[in-house]
Coordinates of C-alpha atoms in Angstrom, one line a residue:
M1 CA 16.2 18.1 -9.2
R2 CA 15.2 18.2 -5.5
I3 CA 12.4 15.9 -4.6
A4 CA 10.3 15.6 -1.3
I5 CA 8.4 12.4 -0.5
I6 CA 5.9 12.9 2.3
V7 CA 4.3 10.0 4.3
R8 CA 2.4 9.8 7.5
S9 CA 4.7 7.3 9.3
L10 CA 7.5 4.8 8.8
K11 CA 5.9 1.8 10.4
Y12 CA 6.2 -1.5 8.5
G13 CA 3.5 -1.3 5.8
G14 CA 3.1 -1.2 2.0
M15 CA 2.6 2.5 1.8
E16 CA 5.7 3.2 3.9
R17 CA 7.9 0.7 2.0
A18 CA 6.8 2.3 -1.2
A19 CA 7.8 5.7 0.1
C20 CA 11.2 4.5 1.1
N21 CA 11.7 2.8 -2.3
Q22 CA 10.6 6.0 -4.1
A23 CA 13.1 8.1 -2.2
D24 CA 15.9 5.6 -2.9
A25 CA 15.0 5.5 -6.6
F26 CA 15.1 9.3 -7.0
Y27 CA 18.4 9.5 -5.2
L28 CA 20.0 6.7 -7.2
A29 CA 18.9 8.5 -10.4
G30 CA 21.0 11.5 -9.4
H31 CA 18.4 13.7 -7.7
K32 CA 18.4 15.1 -4.2
A33 CA 15.7 13.3 -2.2
D34 CA 14.2 13.9 1.2
L35 CA 11.7 11.7 3.0
I36 CA 9.5 13.7 5.3
Y37 CA 7.3 11.8 7.9
F38 CA 4.9 12.9 10.6
S39 CA 4.7 10.0 13.2
N40 CA 7.5 8.3 15.0
K41 CA 5.2 5.6 16.4
A42 CA 6.2 2.0 15.5
K43 CA 9.0 3.4 13.3
E44 CA 10.8 0.5 11.6
L45 CA 11.6 1.6 8.1
Q46 CA 13.9 4.1 6.5
P47 CA 15.5 4.5 3.0
K48 CA 18.4 2.2 2.2
E49 CA 20.4 5.0 0.7
K50 CA 22.3 7.0 3.2
G51 CA 22.2 10.1 0.9
V52 CA 18.4 10.4 1.3
G53 CA 17.4 13.1 3.8
L54 CA 15.2 11.9 6.6
I55 CA 13.1 14.6 8.2
H56 CA 10.6 14.1 11.1
L57 CA 7.8 16.7 11.4
D58 CA 5.7 15.8 14.4
L59 CA 2.5 17.6 13.5
N60 CA 0.6 16.2 16.5
S61 CA 3.2 17.6 19.0
L62 CA 3.3 20.9 17.1
L63 CA -0.5 21.1 17.2
K64 CA -0.6 20.7 21.0
K65 CA 2.2 23.1 21.7
S66 CA -0.2 26.1 21.7
F67 CA -3.5 26.6 23.6
K68 CA -5.2 27.4 20.3
G69 CA -3.9 24.1 18.9
K70 CA -5.3 22.1 21.8
V71 CA -8.7 23.8 21.5
W72 CA -8.7 23.1 17.8
D73 CA -7.9 19.4 18.4
L74 CA -10.8 19.3 20.9
L75 CA -13.1 20.9 18.3
A76 CA -12.1 18.2 15.8
R77 CA -13.0 15.5 18.3
V78 CA -16.4 17.0 19.1
S79 CA -17.1 17.3 15.4
N80 CA -16.3 13.7 14.9
T81 CA -18.8 12.8 17.6
F82 CA -21.6 14.3 15.6
F83 CA -20.3 13.8 12.1
R84 CA -18.3 10.5 11.8
K85 CA -15.0 10.6 9.9
T86 CA -14.7 14.4 10.2
Y87 CA -11.9 14.4 12.8
P88 CA -9.0 14.4 10.3
L89 CA -10.8 16.9 8.1
V90 CA -11.2 19.5 10.9
K91 CA -7.9 18.8 12.4
G92 CA -6.2 19.0 9.0
Y93 CA -7.5 22.5 8.5
Y94 CA -5.2 23.6 11.3
T95 CA -2.3 21.2 10.9
S96 CA -2.0 22.2 7.2
K97 CA -0.9 25.7 8.3
I98 CA 1.6 24.2 10.8
F99 CA 3.0 22.0 8.0
E100 CA 3.3 24.9 5.6
N101 CA 5.3 27.0 8.1
E102 CA 7.6 24.1 8.9
F103 CA 8.0 23.2 5.2
N104 CA 9.0 26.8 4.4
K105 CA 11.8 26.5 7.0
I106 CA 13.0 23.3 5.3
E107 CA 13.0 25.1 1.9
K108 CA 14.9 28.1 3.1
E109 CA 18.2 27.1 1.5
Q110 CA 16.8 25.3 -1.6
K111 CA 13.3 24.8 -3.1
Y112 CA 11.9 21.4 -4.1
D113 CA 11.0 20.8 -7.7
L114 CA 8.5 18.0 -7.0
I115 CA 6.6 17.2 -3.8
L116 CA 5.0 13.7 -3.6
I117 CA 2.4 13.2 -0.8
R118 CA 1.7 9.5 -0.3
G119 CA -1.7 8.2 0.9
Q120 CA -4.9 9.7 2.3
G121 CA -3.6 9.3 5.8
T122 CA -0.9 11.7 4.9
F123 CA -2.6 14.4 2.8
E124 CA -5.7 14.5 5.0
Q125 CA -3.3 16.1 7.7
I126 CA -2.1 18.8 5.2
W127 CA -5.0 19.0 2.8
R128 CA -5.0 22.8 2.6
F129 CA -1.4 22.6 1.3
K130 CA -2.1 22.7 -2.5
D131 CA 1.3 23.8 -3.8
K132 CA 1.5 23.6 -7.6
R133 CA 4.6 21.4 -7.3
S134 CA 2.8 18.7 -5.3
V135 CA 1.1 15.4 -6.3
R136 CA -1.2 13.4 -4.1
I137 CA -0.6 9.6 -4.6
C138 CA -3.7 7.5 -4.0
V139 CA -3.7 3.7 -3.6
N140 CA -6.8 2.9 -1.5
V141 CA -9.9 1.7 -3.3
S142 CA -13.2 0.4 -2.1
K143 CA -16.3 -1.4 -3.3
K144 CA -18.5 1.6 -2.6
N145 CA -20.5 2.9 -5.6
Y146 CA -22.2 5.7 -3.7
S147 CA -21.0 8.8 -1.7
T148 CA -22.4 10.3 1.4
F149 CA -22.6 14.1 2.0
I150 CA -19.5 13.8 4.2
D151 CA -17.6 11.8 1.5
K152 CA -18.3 14.5 -1.0
I153 CA -17.0 17.3 1.3
M154 CA -13.9 15.3 2.1
S155 CA -13.1 14.6 -1.5
K156 CA -13.6 18.2 -2.4
C157 CA -11.1 19.1 0.2
Y158 CA -8.6 16.4 -0.5
Y159 CA -8.7 16.1 -4.3
N160 CA -10.2 19.2 -5.9
N161 CA -7.7 21.4 -7.8
V162 CA -4.7 19.2 -7.1
R163 CA -2.6 16.7 -9.1
V164 CA -3.5 13.1 -8.3
N165 CA -1.6 10.0 -9.2
C166 CA -2.4 6.3 -8.7
N167 CA -0.1 3.3 -8.5
S168 CA -2.1 1.2 -11.0
D169 CA -4.6 1.7 -13.8
G170 CA -7.2 -0.2 -11.8
S171 CA -6.9 2.4 -9.0
K172 CA -7.1 5.2 -11.5
D173 CA -10.3 3.8 -12.9
F174 CA -11.8 3.7 -9.4
Y175 CA -10.9 7.4 -8.8
I176 CA -12.3 8.4 -12.2
E177 CA -15.7 7.1 -11.2
K178 CA -15.4 8.5 -7.7
F179 CA -14.5 12.0 -8.9
K180 CA -17.4 11.9 -11.4
R181 CA -19.8 10.9 -8.7
E182 CA -18.6 13.5 -6.3
N183 CA -18.1 16.3 -8.8
V184 CA -14.4 16.6 -8.0
K185 CA -12.1 18.2 -10.5
P186 CA -8.4 17.5 -10.0
I187 CA -5.8 19.3 -12.1
S188 CA -4.7 16.0 -13.5
L189 CA -5.2 12.2 -12.8
D190 CA -2.4 9.9 -13.9
S191 CA -1.0 6.4 -13.1
I192 CA 2.6 5.6 -12.4
K193 CA 3.7 2.4 -10.7
N194 CA 5.8 2.2 -7.6
P195 CA 9.5 1.5 -8.1
F196 CA 10.8 -1.9 -6.9
F197 CA 14.4 -3.0 -6.2
T198 CA 14.1 -6.6 -7.4
Q199 CA 17.7 -7.6 -6.3
K200 CA 17.2 -6.3 -2.8
V201 CA 14.1 -8.5 -2.4
I202 CA 16.0 -11.5 -3.8
D203 CA 18.9 -10.9 -1.5
L204 CA 16.6 -10.7 1.5
S205 CA 14.8 -13.8 0.4
N206 CA 18.0 -15.8 0.6
E207 CA 18.5 -15.1 4.3
D208 CA 18.4 -18.1 6.5
N209 CA 15.2 -18.6 8.6
K210 CA 15.2 -21.7 10.8
N211 CA 11.5 -21.4 11.5
I212 CA 10.5 -22.1 7.9
P213 CA 9.2 -25.7 7.7
K214 CA 10.8 -28.2 5.4
E215 CA 7.5 -29.6 4.3
P216 CA 5.6 -27.9 1.4
Y217 CA 3.2 -25.1 2.4
I218 CA 0.7 -22.6 1.0
L219 CA 1.2 -19.0 2.1
G220 CA -1.0 -16.1 3.0
L221 CA 0.8 -12.9 3.9
G222 CA -0.4 -9.5 5.2
R223 CA -2.2 -7.8 8.0
L224 CA -4.7 -10.1 9.6
V225 CA -7.7 -7.8 9.1
K226 CA -11.1 -8.3 7.5
T227 CA -10.2 -6.5 4.3
K228 CA -7.5 -9.1 3.6
N229 CA -10.1 -11.8 3.9
F230 CA -7.9 -14.6 5.4
E231 CA -11.1 -16.3 6.5
L232 CA -11.8 -17.2 2.9
L233 CA -8.3 -18.5 2.5
I234 CA -8.8 -20.8 5.5
D235 CA -12.2 -22.0 4.1
S236 CA -10.5 -22.7 0.7
Y237 CA -7.8 -24.6 2.4
V238 CA -10.4 -26.9 4.0
E239 CA -11.8 -27.5 0.5
L240 CA -8.3 -28.3 -0.8
K241 CA -7.8 -31.0 1.9
K242 CA -11.2 -32.5 1.4
K243 CA -11.5 -32.5 -2.4
Y244 CA -7.9 -32.8 -3.5
N245 CA -6.2 -34.5 -0.5
I246 CA -3.6 -31.7 -0.3
T247 CA -1.1 -32.3 2.5
H248 CA 0.5 -28.9 2.4
K249 CA 0.5 -26.7 5.5
L250 CA -1.2 -23.3 5.4
I251 CA 1.1 -20.6 6.8
L252 CA -0.2 -17.1 7.6
V253 CA 2.5 -14.5 8.1
G254 CA 1.4 -11.3 9.7
D255 CA -0.4 -9.8 12.6
G256 CA -3.6 -7.8 13.1
D257 CA -7.0 -7.4 14.8
D258 CA -8.4 -10.6 13.3
K259 CA -5.6 -12.9 14.5
S260 CA -7.5 -14.3 17.6
Y261 CA -10.7 -14.8 15.5
L262 CA -8.8 -16.7 12.8
E263 CA -7.0 -18.8 15.4
N264 CA -10.3 -19.8 17.0
K265 CA -11.8 -20.6 13.7
C266 CA -8.9 -23.0 13.0
K267 CA -9.4 -24.6 16.4
K268 CA -13.1 -25.2 15.7
L269 CA -12.1 -26.8 12.3
K270 CA -9.5 -28.9 14.1
L271 CA -6.7 -27.3 11.9
E272 CA -4.3 -26.4 14.8
N273 CA -1.6 -28.7 13.4
D274 CA -2.2 -27.7 9.8
V275 CA -2.5 -23.9 9.9
I276 CA 0.5 -22.0 11.3
F277 CA 0.4 -18.4 12.5
T278 CA 3.9 -16.9 12.5
G279 CA 3.0 -13.4 13.6
Y280 CA 4.8 -10.4 12.3
E281 CA 8.0 -11.1 10.3
S282 CA 10.5 -8.2 9.7
N283 CA 11.8 -10.2 6.7
P284 CA 8.9 -12.1 5.1
Y285 CA 10.7 -12.8 1.8
P286 CA 12.2 -16.2 2.8
W287 CA 8.7 -17.3 3.6
I288 CA 7.5 -16.2 0.1
K289 CA 10.5 -17.8 -1.7
N290 CA 10.1 -21.2 0.0
S291 CA 6.3 -21.4 -0.4
E292 CA 4.7 -23.5 -3.0
I293 CA 2.2 -20.8 -3.7
I294 CA 1.1 -17.5 -2.3
V295 CA -2.6 -16.8 -2.3
F296 CA -4.3 -13.3 -2.2
T297 CA -7.9 -13.2 -1.1
S298 CA -8.3 -9.5 -0.4
K299 CA -11.8 -8.0 -0.7
I300 CA -10.2 -4.8 -2.1
E301 CA -6.5 -4.2 -3.1
G302 CA -4.9 -1.3 -4.9
L303 CA -1.7 -2.9 -6.1
S304 CA -0.2 -5.1 -3.4
N305 CA 3.5 -4.8 -2.9
V306 CA 3.5 -8.4 -1.8
L307 CA 2.3 -9.4 -5.2
I308 CA 5.3 -7.8 -6.8
E309 CA 7.6 -9.2 -4.2
A310 CA 6.2 -12.7 -4.9
M311 CA 7.2 -12.3 -8.5
C312 CA 10.7 -11.2 -7.3
C313 CA 10.9 -14.4 -5.2
K314 CA 9.6 -16.5 -8.2
T315 CA 6.9 -18.4 -6.3
R316 CA 3.5 -19.4 -7.8
I317 CA 0.7 -16.9 -7.4
L318 CA -3.1 -16.9 -7.2
I319 CA -5.3 -13.9 -6.7
T320 CA -9.1 -13.4 -6.4
K321 CA -11.0 -10.8 -8.3
S322 CA -11.2 -7.6 -6.4
P323 CA -11.4 -3.9 -7.2
G324 CA -8.0 -2.2 -7.7
G325 CA -4.8 -3.0 -9.6
M326 CA -4.2 -6.7 -9.0
V327 CA -5.9 -8.2 -12.0
E328 CA -4.0 -5.9 -14.5
M329 CA -0.8 -7.6 -13.3
M330 CA -1.9 -11.1 -14.3
K331 CA -0.6 -11.3 -17.8
G332 CA 0.6 -14.2 -20.0
N333 CA 0.3 -17.5 -18.2
L334 CA -0.7 -15.7 -15.0
A335 CA -4.0 -14.7 -16.7
Y336 CA -5.4 -18.1 -15.6
N337 CA -4.4 -17.6 -12.0
I338 CA -7.4 -15.5 -11.1
A339 CA -10.2 -17.1 -9.0
Q340 CA -13.7 -16.0 -8.1
N341 CA -14.3 -15.1 -4.5
D342 CA -15.5 -18.6 -3.8
K343 CA -13.8 -21.3 -1.7
S344 CA -14.4 -24.1 -4.3
D345 CA -13.0 -22.1 -7.2
I346 CA -10.0 -21.0 -5.1
A347 CA -9.3 -24.6 -4.1
S348 CA -9.6 -25.8 -7.7
K349 CA -7.3 -23.1 -9.0
I350 CA -4.6 -23.8 -6.3
N351 CA -4.7 -27.5 -7.1
T352 CA -4.2 -26.8 -10.8
I353 CA -1.4 -24.2 -10.3
L354 CA 0.5 -26.5 -8.0
I355 CA 0.8 -29.1 -10.8
K356 CA 2.9 -26.6 -12.8
N357 CA 6.6 -26.0 -12.2
K358 CA 7.5 -22.7 -10.7
E359 CA 9.6 -22.0 -13.8
Y360 CA 6.4 -22.0 -15.9
Y361 CA 5.8 -18.4 -14.8
F362 CA 9.4 -17.0 -14.8
N363 CA 9.2 -15.3 -18.2
D364 CA 6.0 -13.5 -17.2
Y365 CA 7.6 -12.3 -14.0
I366 CA 10.6 -10.9 -15.8
K367 CA 8.3 -8.9 -18.2
L368 CA 6.1 -7.6 -15.5
L369 CA 8.9 -6.6 -13.1
S370 CA 10.4 -4.4 -15.8
L371 CA 7.5 -2.1 -15.3
F372 CA 8.7 -1.3 -11.8
E373 CA 12.4 -0.8 -12.7
P374 CA 13.4 2.2 -10.5
S375 CA 15.1 4.3 -13.2
K376 CA 12.1 3.9 -15.5
V377 CA 9.7 4.9 -12.8
V378 CA 11.7 8.0 -12.0
D379 CA 11.8 9.0 -15.7
D380 CA 8.0 8.6 -15.7
W381 CA 7.6 11.0 -12.8
I382 CA 10.0 13.6 -14.3
N383 CA 8.5 13.3 -17.8
I384 CA 4.9 13.7 -16.7
Y385 CA 5.3 16.3 -13.9
T386 CA 7.8 18.6 -15.5
K387 CA 5.7 19.1 -18.7
K388 CA 4.8 22.7 -19.3
E389 CA 1.0 22.1 -19.1
Y390 CA 1.3 20.7 -15.6
N391 CA 3.1 23.7 -14.2
V392 CA -0.1 25.6 -13.4

């Protein structure tokens, strides 16, 4: 089979890494795979397998090549001034046709059997492209339990009469409720997990990094933005030091808009020597492997790649309750490693988990990681989306 995976960009992020892994997985399973991306900005990733085709379609440049395209882009910006969030919707009406023309050129020699479009940021640019071979992969969830008029219009455009897939059952449950609320009727709504190459993560985790401290540390990893809620992790760390006399450092790996705010917070709390901000790390896995525990305090989270990578690296894990697919991964002994969104409960759970040996969780990790085995995931895609009833 020939498979196309389409993603907005190849910057370093969970969605982009998942797209690369997916392309690699299909290729290694004996299929022809192409990874198509739109933006070259901050490009850092690409598939590991050389046999995967890498195709850049710069929709923005193609849009602005013609006078009509420039006028349409201006119209989209004006629309967004009066109706917030409509810029991608209006712009996508035009860029969808550009994409379809370019895609037809790519398919001239051989047609694709399956077209996987990853993430709202991707399919909002090509939302009118509703080819029967395509599947829109959704990972974003939210705490919203209501929909505005604009939300309903966008969902109708993005999800109605298309095949939708989620990377976790928790995300799927969110979209079931969302679609009911917004009267959206997709052709199908399924759940297939992302493929993970466990050994690749393990190999990268063994790379030497002289910046990693020798003393024990607690780890927070991800974009330093409000959704990831690192402020709660810092508050929980203060509780740990006060109540349990924990001497571990707290290390935050990542960059983002909240970095200055979080650094200032640590200064006010006199934690400059205890909380270390590393900035962006191209290979975060040695940090995960050498940590005593990694803590997830996100307000919302589909199914974090970092959670799976932490299992690959065999470190201890604590998550907080949040909408999405994180909780469903906490099976076996990990079922006790879920905290309320409360600094005292997080501190108490961290203290309890640190008492246990890392090996205590290894059997659970092995069972859970089997769900992400690349050949199994590829089989799931082929079995579900080549069924006769889906070929509508």
